[in-house]
mmCIF file of C-alpha atoms in Angstrom:
data_model
loop_
_atom_site.group_PDB
_atom_site.id
_atom_site.type_symbol
_atom_site.label_atom_id
_atom_site.label_comp_id
_atom_site.label_asym_id
_atom_site.label_seq_id
_atom_site.Cartn_x
_atom_site.Cartn_y
_atom_site.Cartn_z
ATOM 1 C CA MET A 364 90.275 100.125 118.315
ATOM 2 C CA LYS A 365 87.155 98.089 117.609
ATOM 3 C CA LEU A 366 87.641 98.126 113.910
ATOM 4 C CA LEU A 367 91.152 96.789 114.037
ATOM 5 C CA HIS A 368 90.141 94.305 116.696
ATOM 6 C CA SER A 369 87.538 92.888 114.309
ATOM 7 C CA LEU A 370 90.125 92.609 111.594
ATOM 8 C CA THR A 371 92.533 90.894 113.938
ATOM 9 C CA ILE A 372 89.870 88.340 114.881
ATOM 10 C CA PHE A 373 89.247 87.778 111.220
ATOM 11 C CA ALA A 374 93.002 87.273 110.721
ATOM 12 C CA SER A 375 93.091 84.463 113.158
ATOM 13 C CA SER A 376 89.877 82.676 112.251
ATOM 14 C CA ALA A 377 87.876 83.527 109.138
ATOM 15 C CA LEU A 378 90.280 83.204 106.227
ATOM 16 C CA ILE A 379 93.762 82.367 107.240
ATOM 17 C CA HIS A 380 92.509 79.237 108.979
ATOM 18 C CA VAL A 381 90.103 78.298 106.260
ATOM 19 C CA VAL A 382 92.441 78.813 103.228
ATOM 20 C CA SER A 383 95.564 76.810 103.492
ATOM 21 C CA GLY A 384 98.892 78.133 102.320
ATOM 22 C CA ALA A 385 98.012 81.865 102.299
ATOM 23 C CA ASP A 386 101.259 83.766 102.816
ATOM 24 C CA ALA A 387 101.595 87.546 102.713
ATOM 25 C CA SER A 388 105.357 87.349 102.558
ATOM 26 C CA LYS A 389 105.292 85.279 99.376
ATOM 27 C CA THR A 390 107.351 86.545 96.516
ATOM 28 C CA CYS A 391 106.509 86.019 92.829
ATOM 29 C CA THR A 392 108.445 83.022 91.524
ATOM 30 C CA SER A 393 106.208 81.932 88.660
ATOM 31 C CA ILE A 394 103.746 83.675 86.381
ATOM 32 C CA GLU A 395 100.418 82.353 85.179
ATOM 33 C CA VAL A 396 98.399 83.766 82.345
ATOM 34 C CA ARG A 397 94.770 84.266 83.237
ATOM 35 C CA LYS A 398 92.388 83.878 80.356
ATOM 36 C CA GLU A 399 88.897 85.083 79.489
ATOM 37 C CA TRP A 400 86.595 82.088 79.795
ATOM 38 C CA ARG A 401 85.811 81.940 76.112
ATOM 39 C CA ASN A 402 89.541 81.638 75.330
ATOM 40 C CA LEU A 403 89.871 78.496 77.380
ATOM 41 C CA THR A 404 89.839 75.196 75.530
ATOM 42 C CA VAL A 405 86.998 72.739 76.166
ATOM 43 C CA VAL A 406 89.454 70.602 78.167
ATOM 44 C CA GLU A 407 90.430 73.643 80.320
ATOM 45 C CA ARG A 408 86.785 74.579 80.847
ATOM 46 C CA LYS A 409 85.974 71.035 81.995
ATOM 47 C CA ALA A 410 88.887 71.023 84.373
ATOM 48 C CA TRP A 411 87.594 74.218 86.041
ATOM 49 C CA VAL A 412 83.997 72.969 86.205
ATOM 50 C CA ASP A 413 85.167 69.689 87.679
ATOM 51 C CA ALA A 414 87.260 71.473 90.335
ATOM 52 C CA VAL A 415 84.309 73.666 91.335
ATOM 53 C CA ASN A 416 82.095 70.617 91.709
ATOM 54 C CA CYS A 417 84.824 68.915 93.704
ATOM 55 C CA LEU A 418 85.260 71.846 96.109
ATOM 56 C CA ALA A 419 81.546 71.787 96.796
ATOM 57 C CA THR A 420 81.864 68.215 98.078
ATOM 58 C CA LYS A 421 84.866 68.766 100.411
ATOM 59 C CA PRO A 422 84.049 68.569 104.099
ATOM 60 C CA ARG A 423 83.981 71.820 105.998
ATOM 61 C CA SER A 424 87.195 72.539 107.872
ATOM 62 C CA GLY A 425 85.377 73.629 111.051
ATOM 63 C CA LYS A 426 87.848 76.473 111.421
ATOM 64 C CA LEU A 427 85.404 79.222 110.402
ATOM 65 C CA ASP A 428 84.890 81.763 113.182
ATOM 66 C CA PRO A 429 83.109 84.806 111.780
ATOM 67 C CA PRO A 430 84.442 88.052 113.286
ATOM 68 C CA LEU A 431 81.492 90.320 112.695
ATOM 69 C CA ASN A 432 78.185 90.260 114.541
ATOM 70 C CA VAL A 433 76.331 91.765 111.664
ATOM 71 C CA ALA A 434 73.018 92.020 113.580
ATOM 72 C CA VAL A 435 74.625 94.029 116.385
ATOM 73 C CA ASP A 436 77.382 95.942 114.630
ATOM 74 C CA TYR A 437 75.682 96.718 111.340
ATOM 75 C CA PRO A 438 71.881 96.708 111.911
ATOM 76 C CA ALA A 439 71.379 99.437 109.309
ATOM 77 C CA VAL A 440 72.837 97.184 106.624
ATOM 78 C CA TYR A 441 71.406 93.750 107.337
ATOM 79 C CA ASN A 442 69.426 92.603 110.358
ATOM 80 C CA GLN A 443 71.364 89.349 110.313
ATOM 81 C CA ILE A 444 72.705 86.641 108.040
ATOM 82 C CA ALA A 445 72.244 82.882 108.325
ATOM 83 C CA PRO A 446 74.135 81.297 111.214
ATOM 84 C CA VAL A 447 77.038 78.975 110.467
ATOM 85 C CA THR A 448 75.755 75.485 109.853
ATOM 86 C CA GLU A 449 77.620 72.206 110.245
ATOM 87 C CA ASN A 450 75.682 70.855 107.245
ATOM 88 C CA SER A 451 78.050 72.627 104.898
ATOM 89 C CA THR A 452 81.202 72.151 102.833
ATOM 90 C CA TYR A 453 84.575 73.747 102.372
ATOM 91 C CA TYR A 454 83.026 75.657 99.420
ATOM 92 C CA ASP A 455 80.310 77.010 101.763
ATOM 93 C CA GLU A 456 82.868 78.136 104.289
ATOM 94 C CA LEU A 457 84.569 80.305 101.685
ATOM 95 C CA VAL A 458 81.180 81.699 100.744
ATOM 96 C CA TYR A 459 80.495 82.496 104.405
ATOM 97 C CA VAL A 460 83.658 84.615 104.694
ATOM 98 C CA HIS A 461 82.186 86.872 102.020
ATOM 99 C CA MET A 462 78.781 86.800 103.673
ATOM 100 C CA ASN A 463 79.997 87.801 107.067
ATOM 101 C CA LEU A 464 82.344 90.554 105.898
ATOM 102 C CA ASN A 465 79.873 91.966 103.398
ATOM 103 C CA PRO A 466 79.274 95.243 105.256
ATOM 104 C CA VAL A 467 82.974 96.145 105.363
ATOM 105 C CA ILE A 468 84.154 94.966 101.927
ATOM 106 C CA HIS A 469 81.633 96.885 99.834
ATOM 107 C CA PHE A 470 81.417 100.628 99.363
ATOM 108 C CA THR A 471 84.680 100.977 101.266
ATOM 109 C CA GLY A 472 88.308 101.187 100.414
ATOM 110 C CA LEU A 473 88.608 97.423 100.848
ATOM 111 C CA PHE A 474 86.403 96.559 97.843
ATOM 112 C CA PHE A 475 89.118 96.171 95.205
ATOM 113 C CA PRO A 476 92.021 94.701 97.140
ATOM 114 C CA TRP A 477 89.906 92.369 99.280
ATOM 115 C CA HIS A 478 88.154 90.867 96.244
ATOM 116 C CA ARG A 479 91.500 90.602 94.397
ATOM 117 C CA LEU A 480 92.787 88.491 97.250
ATOM 118 C CA TYR A 481 89.549 86.527 97.606
ATOM 119 C CA VAL A 482 89.453 85.414 93.961
ATOM 120 C CA HIS A 483 93.127 84.493 94.159
ATOM 121 C CA GLU A 484 92.726 82.421 97.300
ATOM 122 C CA TRP A 485 89.509 80.783 96.139
ATOM 123 C CA THR A 486 91.326 79.618 93.011
ATOM 124 C CA ASN A 487 94.155 78.333 95.184
ATOM 125 C CA ALA A 488 91.552 76.334 97.070
ATOM 126 C CA LEU A 489 90.567 74.670 93.798
ATOM 127 C CA ARG A 490 94.206 73.732 93.419
ATOM 128 C CA SER A 491 94.972 72.552 96.920
ATOM 129 C CA GLU A 492 91.736 70.739 97.552
ATOM 130 C CA CYS A 493 90.849 69.420 94.071
ATOM 131 C CA GLY A 494 94.084 69.271 92.093
ATOM 132 C CA TYR A 495 93.153 72.054 89.674
ATOM 133 C CA GLU A 496 96.074 72.904 87.453
ATOM 134 C CA GLY A 497 94.546 75.701 85.397
ATOM 135 C CA VAL A 498 94.295 79.439 85.778
ATOM 136 C CA ALA A 499 91.641 81.705 87.270
ATOM 137 C CA PRO A 500 89.366 82.599 84.325
ATOM 138 C CA TYR A 501 87.650 85.964 84.088
ATOM 139 C CA TRP A 502 84.501 87.021 82.239
ATOM 140 C CA ASP A 503 84.373 90.131 80.052
ATOM 141 C CA ALA A 504 80.617 90.748 79.932
ATOM 142 C CA PRO A 505 79.677 92.658 76.717
ATOM 143 C CA GLU A 506 77.149 91.076 74.317
ATOM 144 C CA PHE A 507 75.459 89.365 77.247
ATOM 145 C CA GLU A 508 72.405 87.976 75.579
ATOM 146 C CA SER A 509 74.208 86.357 72.674
ATOM 147 C CA SER A 510 77.237 85.291 74.683
ATOM 148 C CA PRO A 511 78.540 81.740 74.299
ATOM 149 C CA MET A 512 79.162 81.805 78.053
ATOM 150 C CA TRP A 513 75.817 80.066 78.471
ATOM 151 C CA ASP A 514 77.140 76.797 77.115
ATOM 152 C CA THR A 515 74.865 73.943 78.142
ATOM 153 C CA ASP A 516 77.461 71.189 77.590
ATOM 154 C CA ALA A 517 77.013 68.671 80.368
ATOM 155 C CA GLU A 518 80.737 68.432 81.121
ATOM 156 C CA SER A 519 82.348 71.757 80.209
ATOM 157 C CA GLY A 520 79.487 74.258 80.133
ATOM 158 C CA LEU A 521 78.545 76.838 82.748
ATOM 159 C CA GLY A 522 74.889 76.252 82.021
ATOM 160 C CA GLY A 523 72.167 78.673 81.177
ATOM 161 C CA PHE A 524 69.371 80.226 83.184
ATOM 162 C CA GLY A 525 67.210 78.337 85.624
ATOM 163 C CA ASP A 526 63.865 76.616 85.509
ATOM 164 C CA PRO A 527 61.159 79.194 86.389
ATOM 165 C CA ASP A 528 58.919 76.377 87.666
ATOM 166 C CA ASP A 529 61.575 75.242 90.176
ATOM 167 C CA ASP A 530 62.909 78.415 91.837
ATOM 168 C CA TYR A 531 65.139 79.091 88.775
ATOM 169 C CA THR A 532 67.350 76.103 89.506
ATOM 170 C CA VAL A 533 70.043 75.718 86.856
ATOM 171 C CA ARG A 534 69.547 72.324 85.146
ATOM 172 C CA THR A 535 71.970 72.644 82.207
ATOM 173 C CA GLY A 536 75.751 72.675 81.962
ATOM 174 C CA GLY A 537 78.347 70.866 83.993
ATOM 175 C CA LEU A 538 78.026 72.620 87.338
ATOM 176 C CA ASN A 539 76.355 70.427 89.907
ATOM 177 C CA ILE A 540 76.622 71.978 93.400
ATOM 178 C CA THR A 541 74.421 72.016 96.452
ATOM 179 C CA LEU A 542 74.768 75.156 98.543
ATOM 180 C CA ALA A 543 74.263 75.552 102.296
ATOM 181 C CA TYR A 544 73.528 79.260 102.538
ATOM 182 C CA PRO A 545 71.163 80.788 103.310
ATOM 183 C CA ILE A 546 69.402 77.411 103.294
ATOM 184 C CA ALA A 547 70.221 74.227 101.377
ATOM 185 C CA HIS A 548 69.472 74.657 97.672
ATOM 186 C CA LYS A 549 70.870 74.134 94.208
ATOM 187 C CA LEU A 550 72.478 76.916 92.132
ATOM 188 C CA ARG A 551 69.897 79.385 90.725
ATOM 189 C CA ARG A 552 69.939 81.952 87.934
ATOM 190 C CA GLN A 553 67.123 84.155 86.769
ATOM 191 C CA TYR A 554 67.691 86.355 83.700
ATOM 192 C CA ARG A 555 66.706 89.908 84.651
ATOM 193 C CA PRO A 556 67.576 92.430 81.895
ATOM 194 C CA PHE A 557 65.972 95.173 84.004
ATOM 195 C CA PRO A 558 66.944 94.169 87.526
ATOM 196 C CA GLY A 559 65.153 97.135 89.085
ATOM 197 C CA PHE A 560 67.966 99.314 90.349
ATOM 198 C CA ALA A 561 66.681 101.432 93.190
ATOM 199 C CA GLY A 562 65.010 104.380 91.596
ATOM 200 C CA PHE A 563 66.116 103.351 88.073
ATOM 201 C CA SER A 564 63.807 100.558 87.123
ATOM 202 C CA ASN A 565 63.951 101.569 83.418
ATOM 203 C CA VAL A 566 67.779 101.124 83.157
ATOM 204 C CA SER A 567 68.862 97.912 81.507
ATOM 205 C CA ALA A 568 71.758 96.070 83.176
ATOM 206 C CA ASN A 569 73.296 95.485 79.762
ATOM 207 C CA SER A 570 73.788 99.248 79.217
ATOM 208 C CA THR A 571 76.001 99.585 82.249
ATOM 209 C CA PHE A 572 78.859 97.311 81.048
ATOM 210 C CA SER A 573 79.164 98.424 77.420
ATOM 211 C CA GLN A 574 82.521 99.353 75.999
ATOM 212 C CA ALA A 575 81.532 102.991 76.192
ATOM 213 C CA GLU A 576 80.992 102.559 79.937
ATOM 214 C CA VAL A 577 84.350 100.840 80.329
ATOM 215 C CA ASP A 578 85.993 103.748 78.498
ATOM 216 C CA ILE A 579 84.409 106.200 80.900
ATOM 217 C CA LEU A 580 85.532 104.086 83.857
ATOM 218 C CA LEU A 581 89.146 103.996 82.658
ATOM 219 C CA SER A 582 89.161 107.745 82.000
ATOM 220 C CA GLN A 583 88.460 108.635 85.685
ATOM 221 C CA PRO A 584 90.838 111.329 87.000
ATOM 222 C CA GLU A 585 94.437 110.289 87.406
ATOM 223 C CA GLY A 586 95.241 109.174 90.918
ATOM 224 C CA ASN A 587 91.652 109.470 92.138
ATOM 225 C CA PHE A 588 90.877 106.060 93.625
ATOM 226 C CA THR A 589 87.590 107.339 95.011
ATOM 227 C CA ALA A 590 86.264 108.449 91.625
ATOM 228 C CA PHE A 591 87.312 105.195 90.040
ATOM 229 C CA GLN A 592 85.663 103.027 92.666
ATOM 230 C CA ASP A 593 82.518 105.148 92.801
ATOM 231 C CA TYR A 594 82.046 104.668 89.005
ATOM 232 C CA MET A 595 82.646 100.953 89.235
ATOM 233 C CA GLU A 596 80.645 100.205 92.373
ATOM 234 C CA LYS A 597 77.754 102.660 92.041
ATOM 235 C CA VAL A 598 74.282 101.107 92.347
ATOM 236 C CA VAL A 599 73.541 101.573 88.654
ATOM 237 C CA GLY A 600 76.936 100.409 87.494
ATOM 238 C CA MET A 601 78.789 97.576 85.849
ATOM 239 C CA HIS A 602 79.621 95.744 89.083
ATOM 240 C CA SER A 603 76.138 95.598 90.498
ATOM 241 C CA ALA A 604 74.589 95.055 87.037
ATOM 242 C CA ILE A 605 76.214 91.652 86.551
ATOM 243 C CA HIS A 606 74.916 90.572 89.958
ATOM 244 C CA GLY A 607 71.478 91.843 89.076
ATOM 245 C CA ILE A 608 71.146 90.523 85.560
ATOM 246 C CA LEU A 609 72.003 86.923 86.530
ATOM 247 C CA GLY A 610 69.526 87.004 89.383
ATOM 248 C CA GLY A 611 69.335 83.980 91.713
ATOM 249 C CA ASP A 612 72.349 83.459 93.925
ATOM 250 C CA LEU A 613 74.533 86.113 92.354
ATOM 251 C CA ALA A 614 71.861 88.714 93.082
ATOM 252 C CA GLY A 615 71.270 87.533 96.659
ATOM 253 C CA LEU A 616 67.685 86.452 95.945
ATOM 254 C CA CYS A 617 66.401 84.262 98.738
ATOM 255 C CA PRO A 618 65.799 80.599 97.876
ATOM 256 C CA GLN A 619 62.142 79.590 97.820
ATOM 257 C CA GLY A 620 60.690 79.431 101.290
ATOM 258 C CA SER A 621 63.446 81.450 103.052
ATOM 259 C CA SER A 622 62.561 85.051 102.285
ATOM 260 C CA ASN A 623 61.949 87.155 105.393
ATOM 261 C CA THR A 624 63.165 84.427 107.673
ATOM 262 C CA SER A 625 66.185 84.422 110.025
ATOM 263 C CA ALA A 626 68.153 82.634 107.281
ATOM 264 C CA CYS A 627 67.443 85.203 104.565
ATOM 265 C CA PRO A 628 65.996 88.363 106.170
ATOM 266 C CA THR A 629 66.831 90.732 103.356
ATOM 267 C CA GLU A 630 65.793 89.925 99.802
ATOM 268 C CA GLY A 631 68.425 90.941 97.290
ATOM 269 C CA ALA A 632 71.231 91.526 99.765
ATOM 270 C CA PRO A 633 74.559 90.458 98.160
ATOM 271 C CA THR A 634 75.770 88.431 101.123
ATOM 272 C CA PHE A 635 75.736 84.982 99.589
ATOM 273 C CA SER A 636 76.470 86.078 95.996
ATOM 274 C CA ALA A 637 79.681 84.057 96.088
ATOM 275 C CA ASN A 638 77.514 80.936 95.897
ATOM 276 C CA GLU A 639 77.564 81.437 92.124
ATOM 277 C CA PRO A 640 80.823 80.174 90.662
ATOM 278 C CA MET A 641 80.599 82.937 88.025
ATOM 279 C CA PHE A 642 81.061 85.434 90.909
ATOM 280 C CA HIS A 643 84.812 84.708 90.705
ATOM 281 C CA MET A 644 84.911 85.232 86.952
ATOM 282 C CA HIS A 645 82.948 88.509 87.325
ATOM 283 C CA HIS A 646 85.292 89.747 90.019
ATOM 284 C CA GLY A 647 88.261 88.579 88.020
ATOM 285 C CA ASN A 648 87.110 91.042 85.361
ATOM 286 C CA VAL A 649 86.443 93.761 87.909
ATOM 287 C CA ASP A 650 90.065 93.243 89.049
ATOM 288 C CA ARG A 651 91.279 93.367 85.437
ATOM 289 C CA LEU A 652 89.565 96.745 84.960
ATOM 290 C CA TRP A 653 91.158 98.065 88.135
ATOM 291 C CA TRP A 654 94.515 96.825 86.831
ATOM 292 C CA LEU A 655 93.985 98.540 83.437
ATOM 293 C CA TRP A 656 93.357 101.810 85.250
ATOM 294 C CA GLN A 657 96.365 101.304 87.511
ATOM 295 C CA GLU A 658 98.617 100.667 84.509
ATOM 296 C CA LYS A 659 97.708 104.021 82.954
ATOM 297 C CA SER A 660 100.058 105.916 85.317
ATOM 298 C CA GLU A 661 102.184 105.551 88.396
ATOM 299 C CA ALA A 662 99.755 107.796 90.245
ATOM 300 C CA ASN A 663 96.909 105.369 89.459
ATOM 301 C CA LYS A 664 98.985 102.385 90.463
ATOM 302 C CA VAL A 665 99.497 103.615 94.004
ATOM 303 C CA ALA A 666 96.176 105.505 94.427
ATOM 304 C CA PHE A 667 94.341 103.989 97.334
ATOM 305 C CA HIS A 668 92.822 106.368 99.841
ATOM 306 C CA GLU A 669 89.939 108.435 101.105
ATOM 307 C CA HIS A 670 87.121 106.404 99.653
ATOM 308 C CA VAL A 671 83.958 107.673 101.252
ATOM 309 C CA ASN A 672 81.157 105.135 101.407
ATOM 310 C CA SER A 673 77.458 105.812 101.176
ATOM 311 C CA GLY A 674 77.123 106.445 104.953
ATOM 312 C CA TYR A 675 75.615 103.235 106.320
ATOM 313 C CA VAL A 676 78.854 101.635 107.342
ATOM 314 C CA PRO A 677 81.982 103.180 108.873
ATOM 315 C CA GLN A 678 84.368 104.918 106.500
ATOM 316 C CA TRP A 679 87.298 102.630 105.801
ATOM 317 C CA THR A 680 90.391 103.943 104.085
ATOM 318 C CA SER A 681 93.783 102.596 103.034
ATOM 319 C CA SER A 682 95.246 103.336 106.489
ATOM 320 C CA VAL A 683 93.122 100.467 107.761
ATOM 321 C CA VAL A 684 93.938 98.207 104.855
ATOM 322 C CA GLU A 685 97.636 98.732 105.375
ATOM 323 C CA HIS A 686 97.549 97.926 109.133
ATOM 324 C CA ASP A 687 100.354 95.495 109.705
ATOM 325 C CA GLU A 688 98.577 93.160 112.162
ATOM 326 C CA SER A 689 95.388 92.443 110.321
ATOM 327 C CA TYR A 690 95.402 89.698 107.695
ATOM 328 C CA PRO A 691 94.480 90.010 104.896
ATOM 329 C CA TYR A 692 94.132 93.769 105.227
ATOM 330 C CA CYS A 693 97.784 94.014 106.140
ATOM 331 C CA TRP A 694 98.502 93.423 102.472
ATOM 332 C CA ASN A 695 98.844 97.021 101.577
ATOM 333 C CA VAL A 696 98.354 98.118 98.031
ATOM 334 C CA GLN A 697 101.953 97.554 97.022
ATOM 335 C CA ILE A 698 102.024 94.088 98.527
ATOM 336 C CA VAL A 699 98.746 93.168 96.861
ATOM 337 C CA HIS A 700 100.112 94.386 93.527
ATOM 338 C CA ASP A 701 103.486 92.665 93.832
ATOM 339 C CA TRP A 702 102.439 89.431 95.478
ATOM 340 C CA THR A 703 99.654 88.648 93.058
ATOM 341 C CA GLY A 704 101.829 89.694 90.150
ATOM 342 C CA HIS A 705 98.969 91.013 88.076
ATOM 343 C CA GLU A 706 99.631 91.887 84.499
ATOM 344 C CA TYR A 707 96.822 91.897 81.972
ATOM 345 C CA SER A 708 96.467 91.849 78.204
ATOM 346 C CA LYS A 709 93.356 91.821 75.992
ATOM 347 C CA LEU A 710 93.036 88.048 76.268
ATOM 348 C CA ALA A 711 94.989 87.173 79.318
ATOM 349 C CA VAL A 712 95.890 88.008 82.898
ATOM 350 C CA VAL A 713 99.327 87.314 84.293
ATOM 351 C CA LEU A 714 99.306 86.256 87.893
ATOM 352 C CA CYS A 715 101.946 85.069 90.318
ATOM 353 C CA VAL A 716 101.200 81.747 91.924
#
């Protein structure tokens, strides 16, 4: 079957070779407590910022072998994405995994478990490559405009929004990374309170991740994975809103000079959104919300089937995710739950490492 063949190729080349130490048979022997970014100490924040900067300087492994020919297999989604370049880093390779698999890990049943695994392994890369000893922070987004997230401290801060006179390049904070995809550029952010959701240009991004919206998300019908994912991942919803409101790399906006070129053919496509380090904190929170819904009942905990996507990519369901020959999709929902050892509280996330 072509679908499973693609996954098998990915198993042998795209992630398991790039990320060292990934082991689906791993059992939980120690528990870490994940924290919301604002509950980290200044020392802990600096350690994370330093590790991210470090990962962006590590040489590429050369083991990346993208399994999907996006231009051929998914022309209705993206005409193509930037080709793999040797002028890249280990950090960029991990970004490219997300770029290449974009059509099959969004609006499909793979969205939640794949991103759960991705954030986990990306954090493990900070540890194995750069000696990071901290936890994977997450970002709970309410009160966006007044949030202390936008700390401009030169050592421990995430920085604010970019310089509009220089392609919205971020010039404050401690992050200092050069990115390879889609073309070489520095990290960019562009504050867009009304990011122009298709057909809903008057909807503010901030309104989609309020506590009231979170309450609606968590009240989705018991055991209905499809309804829960649809509410989270809908175009005008809290997942896409964070991508949109930050603009720049997280929104998939092409760097200056690359729009409508072979490197960046589709403006606003989310392929290289993982360039932005805050991607991993955002998806850490997406994962936390999934976990909160799972914990509401046993039916929610095991619900994982029949998600119907929007029609422009093949329908993928849990039967594919649970296929026992296709890493990381062979990590069925129970394995993903148990192996990562997720357990959340208001201020913390417990994760097996």
